[in-house]
Amino acid sequence: MFRYHARVALRTLRRRPTETAINVIGLALGLTCCVLLALYVRNELAVDRDVPHAERIYRLGSAWSDGAAGPPITAPAAAGPALVETFAEVEATVRIWAGWLNVRAGDEVAPPVFRRNAYVADANALTFFGFDLLHGDPSTALAAPRSVVLHERFAEAVFGTADAVGRTLLVETYNNGEQPYTVTGVWADRPFNSFTHFDGAEFEVITSFTDGDLITEYAWWSWENRYLLAYVKLAVGADVAALRSRLPAFVAEQAPQEWAETYAILLESFATLYLDDNDGRNRKAVYLLSALAVLILAVACINFANLATARALNRAKEIGVRKAVGAQRAQLVGPLLGEAVWVAALATALGAGMASVLQGPFFELADKPLVVAGLWDAPMLLGLVAIALVTGLSAGGYPALVLSAFRPVRVLRGAAGGRQGGQLRRSLVVVQFAVALVLVAGAAIIHQQTVFLDQASLGFERDRVLAIRSVPRDWSPEGVERLQPVKTRLEAVPGVRAVSLSWETASEGAPNTLAVRRAGQPEDATRDLPRFVVDAEYDDVYGLDVVAGAFFSPDEQGTGVLLNERAAAVLGVTAPGELLHVDGAEAVPVRGIVRDFHFDSLHRAIGPLVIASVEQVPLYRTFSLRLDSEDTAATLAAVRAAWQDVLPTAPFDYSFLSEDLSLLYAGERRTGTVVALASALAFAVAMLGLFGLVSLAVLQRRKEIGVRKVLGASALRIVGLFVKDFGALVLIAVGLAAPLTYLAAARWLDAFAYRIDLGPGPFFAVGGVLLATTLTAVCVLVLRAALADPVRALSRSHQE
C-alpha cells in the first residue's frame, strides 16, 4: 500500500512540475530559514549550560535605592564569604575582578608586550566552574600568590607553546610595578559562556589574588568595594525562595549600618544570566527570533497548504470517477494524503540540506560562535520529521476529506468545493500576506532604529577620535606626572589636534561613583553619582558644551569638579562656584556645568554625572586623541611610531570611538540583520505562493476567460477581475498587519530611552511594495491567458 501511494503521488507530481516546484521550493525556503533561526535560538539558550551544577550557581547582584551607588551585576567584596559563613545552604562562593593587564614573557630579552583581558579570582574559581585544564591542576593552580592561568591560544602567542606551566609571565601591576607571575595552568578553548566571556569580551588571563598588586587586601574583603563579580553555589535541595527571604535581615546584620534601607542582595540564576543581563535584551532577542521562526514556518506551511488544496480540487473529476466505480473513502483519501506528505518530506529534506550548507555562513554573518551540536542531532531531526508529517497531513487532509465526502454526481458536474474551497484559500492568502507584512515592516522598523542609533546626536564629537587603552598604570600623582611627556609627544604628531588622559572615553558609561553633597547639607543628603575622571584637554578632544563656568585648566591643577545639567539639578546647584563635599573631603567648588551628553548607550536616559580631574583623582587608563587629518591611516602610523618611541614596553592597543559606539548596539544590529534576511525569505515564499495561486486560478477559470472574450470582454477587463480579487486580499492583509506590527514594534522600542517615532511610513511602504508586486504578478499571468485564443481554452476545457 505504501509503495502504491508513493507511485501515485510521484506520477501526479510529474504531471504538474511547475506547481510541484513552487510548492517544494516555497516550503524548503521557509524550513531553511526556520531551521537556521532554531539553531540560533538553541545556541543562545546553550550559553552557560556546560558548567557543572549550573542550576545551583547564582550570581550576587545588587539593588541600590540610589541606582548610581554601584553596578547591578557586581556585589560588595565581603558579601559572598559572609553568606557562606551565615547560611548552611550556601556551599561555596567565588569572587572575580575583571579588567585588563599588560603582560610579557619573563624569560626572553625584550619580548613583545600584550594587553589582555584578565580576571583576578579566588583560589577555587577553576573548580567552582568545573574548569578542565590542558596543563596544570585546577584545584591548586590559583592557590599561591602571583599564580596565573592562561588560555591555550594566548600561551602559544606568548611562549610559543601551550605547555607553558612553570614559565614566568611579567605582569604590569597597578601598585607594585612589574612583577613575575608563574604560569600554573593552561585551559583549552571553551564554548561561549559568561565565565570566560564577560560583557562581550573574552578573557585570556586569570591570576590569583596577591595583596597590593592589582587589588589591596582591604578591597578584596571589604563591604565598601562594590565592584567584584561574586557567585555562590547552593547545596543540593536548597530552598532558594526561603534563602532570598532571609537576605534583608542578613544585609541589616552584616553590611554597613547605613545600607539597611538602600541595599539589597539579589540571587540571579547563573544558567540564565546571559539571557537576563543588559535589561534582558538577549532574552527579548531569543523571543523575537523564536516568534520569527514560527511565523516564517507558518507562511511556508500556509503557502504549501494553499497550493496543495487548490491542486487537489483540480482532481475533483478524477475522484468522482473513482468513487462512481466503487472506490471507498479510505482509498480516495490515501493518495491525496500520500501526495501531500511526499511533497512535504521532499521539501523538508531540501530545506534541511540547505540549512546544513548555510549554517556556517549564517553564524558568521550573525557574528556568533556555534556551540550547539548542530543540525543533525536527535531533537532537530525529530522536529524536522514532525514538521514534514504535520504539514503534509494538514495540507492534504482538508481536500482529501472534503472531496472524498462529495457525491459522485456533484463532483462530475464540477461543483466540488467551489465556494468552500475558495473561501479557505482566500483566508489562507490573507493570513500569509499579513504575516509577511508584519515581518518585513518589523525589519524596516528595526533598521530605522539602528540607523537612528548610529546617527543620533550624542552631545560630543565622535568622528576621528582615537582611544589608546594600553596606558601603563601607576595610579598616583607621580604616575600622572610621568605620563605628561608621553602626552606631549603624541600632541606633536602631525595630524593630531589634541590629546587627553582620562579613565573614560565619552561613550563607555560611568561604572564608578563619587559620594557628593552640597556644602551645608547633612551627611544623609549624600548622593552616589556616576563619575568621570578627565584632564584639562578632554574638552578639546570631545567638544563638550560648557553652559556655565569653565572646564578644567592646565594651570590650576584641576581644582573643583564639573557637573552635567542633570547632576546640577539633582544636587540643587544653580551656578558655578557653589561648594560640594566629594567623597567626604573638604568642600570643593563647582567649576562649571556641562550640557548633558550621552555618556552611556541610548538604551538609558541621560543620568547625573560628576566630572573630576585626573590631577585630583589619579585614576586613568586611556589616551584620547582628536585627529585633525583626513589621512587617518598615515596619522595612525605616526601615532604608533611615537608611542613605541616613548613607551617601547607598552602595547599599542587602540580603537576608534565610532567603532566603540557601534559595538554598543551590536546586538540590535545583529538581530536586525537576521530579521531582515528572514523577512526577505518570508516575502519570497509569499510571492512564490502568489505566483502559484494566480497560475492555478487562471487554469481553473480559463473556460470563464474564454467565454468572456467570446462575449466581447477586453483583455484589460479580464485582468481587472483578477486584480480586484487579489488586490482586495492584500488590502485586508495590510489592515490586519499594521496594528499588529505597531504593537510589536512599540514593545521592542521600549528598550530604548531614545527611539524613533512610529509613523505610518513603514506600513505604507511595505504595503505598497506588496500590493505592487501582487498586481504585477497578476497582470502578467492573467494578461497572457486573456490574450490567448478563446477557442483553444474552451475546447481544452470541454475535453477535460
CSV table of N, CA and C in Angstrom, one decimal, residues 1-12 315 318 322 327-328 330-336 338-339 342:
chain,number,residue,atom,x,y,z
A,1,MET,N,0.8,-1.2,0.0
A,1,MET,CA,0.0,0.0,0.0
A,1,MET,C,0.9,1.3,0.0
A,2,PHE,N,1.9,1.3,0.8
A,2,PHE,CA,2.8,2.4,0.9
A,2,PHE,C,3.5,2.7,-0.5
A,3,ARG,N,3.9,1.6,-1.1
A,3,ARG,CA,4.6,1.7,-2.4
A,3,ARG,C,3.5,2.2,-3.5
A,4,TYR,N,2.3,1.7,-3.4
A,4,TYR,CA,1.3,2.2,-4.3
A,4,TYR,C,1.0,3.7,-4.2
A,5,HIS,N,0.8,4.2,-2.9
A,5,HIS,CA,0.6,5.6,-2.7
A,5,HIS,C,1.8,6.4,-3.2
A,6,ALA,N,3.0,5.9,-3.0
A,6,ALA,CA,4.2,6.6,-3.4
A,6,ALA,C,4.2,6.7,-4.9
A,7,ARG,N,3.9,5.6,-5.7
A,7,ARG,CA,3.8,5.7,-7.1
A,7,ARG,C,2.8,6.7,-7.6
A,8,VAL,N,1.6,6.6,-7.0
A,8,VAL,CA,0.5,7.5,-7.4
A,8,VAL,C,0.9,9.0,-7.2
A,9,ALA,N,1.6,9.2,-6.0
A,9,ALA,CA,2.0,10.6,-5.7
A,9,ALA,C,3.0,11.1,-6.7
A,10,LEU,N,4.0,10.3,-7.0
A,10,LEU,CA,5.1,10.7,-7.9
A,10,LEU,C,4.5,10.9,-9.3
A,11,ARG,N,3.6,10.1,-9.7
A,11,ARG,CA,3.0,10.2,-11.1
A,11,ARG,C,2.2,11.5,-11.1
A,12,THR,N,1.5,11.8,-10.1
A,12,THR,CA,0.7,13.1,-10.1
A,12,THR,C,1.6,14.3,-10.1
A,315,ARG,N,-8.5,17.9,-9.1
A,315,ARG,CA,-8.6,16.5,-9.4
A,315,ARG,C,-10.0,16.0,-9.0
A,318,GLU,N,-11.4,13.3,-11.3
A,318,GLU,CA,-10.8,12.0,-11.1
A,318,GLU,C,-11.3,11.3,-9.9
A,322,ARG,N,-13.5,7.7,-9.8
A,322,ARG,CA,-13.1,6.6,-9.0
A,322,ARG,C,-14.2,6.3,-7.9
A,327,ALA,N,-14.8,3.0,-5.5
A,327,ALA,CA,-13.7,3.2,-4.6
A,327,ALA,C,-14.3,3.7,-3.2
A,328,GLN,N,-13.7,3.1,-2.2
A,328,GLN,CA,-14.1,3.5,-0.8
A,328,GLN,C,-13.4,4.8,-0.4
A,330,ALA,N,-11.6,5.6,2.1
A,330,ALA,CA,-10.2,5.4,2.6
A,330,ALA,C,-9.3,5.3,1.4
A,331,GLN,N,-9.8,4.7,0.3
A,331,GLN,CA,-9.0,4.6,-0.9
A,331,GLN,C,-8.8,5.9,-1.6
A,332,LEU,N,-9.7,6.8,-1.4
A,332,LEU,CA,-9.6,8.2,-2.0
A,332,LEU,C,-8.7,9.1,-1.2
A,333,VAL,N,-8.9,9.0,0.1
A,333,VAL,CA,-8.1,9.8,1.0
A,333,VAL,C,-6.6,9.5,0.9
A,334,GLY,N,-6.3,8.2,0.8
A,334,GLY,CA,-4.9,7.8,0.9
A,334,GLY,C,-4.0,8.5,-0.1
A,335,PRO,N,-4.3,8.5,-1.4
A,335,PRO,CA,-3.4,9.1,-2.4
A,335,PRO,C,-3.2,10.6,-2.2
A,336,LEU,N,-4.3,11.3,-1.8
A,336,LEU,CA,-4.2,12.7,-1.6
A,336,LEU,C,-3.3,13.0,-0.4
A,338,GLY,N,-1.0,11.0,0.8
A,338,GLY,CA,0.3,10.5,0.5
A,338,GLY,C,1.0,11.5,-0.4
A,339,GLU,N,0.3,12.1,-1.4
A,339,GLU,CA,1.0,13.1,-2.2
A,339,GLU,C,1.5,14.3,-1.4
A,342,TRP,N,4.4,13.3,0.8
A,342,TRP,CA,5.6,13.1,0.0
A,342,TRP,C,6.3,14.4,-0.4
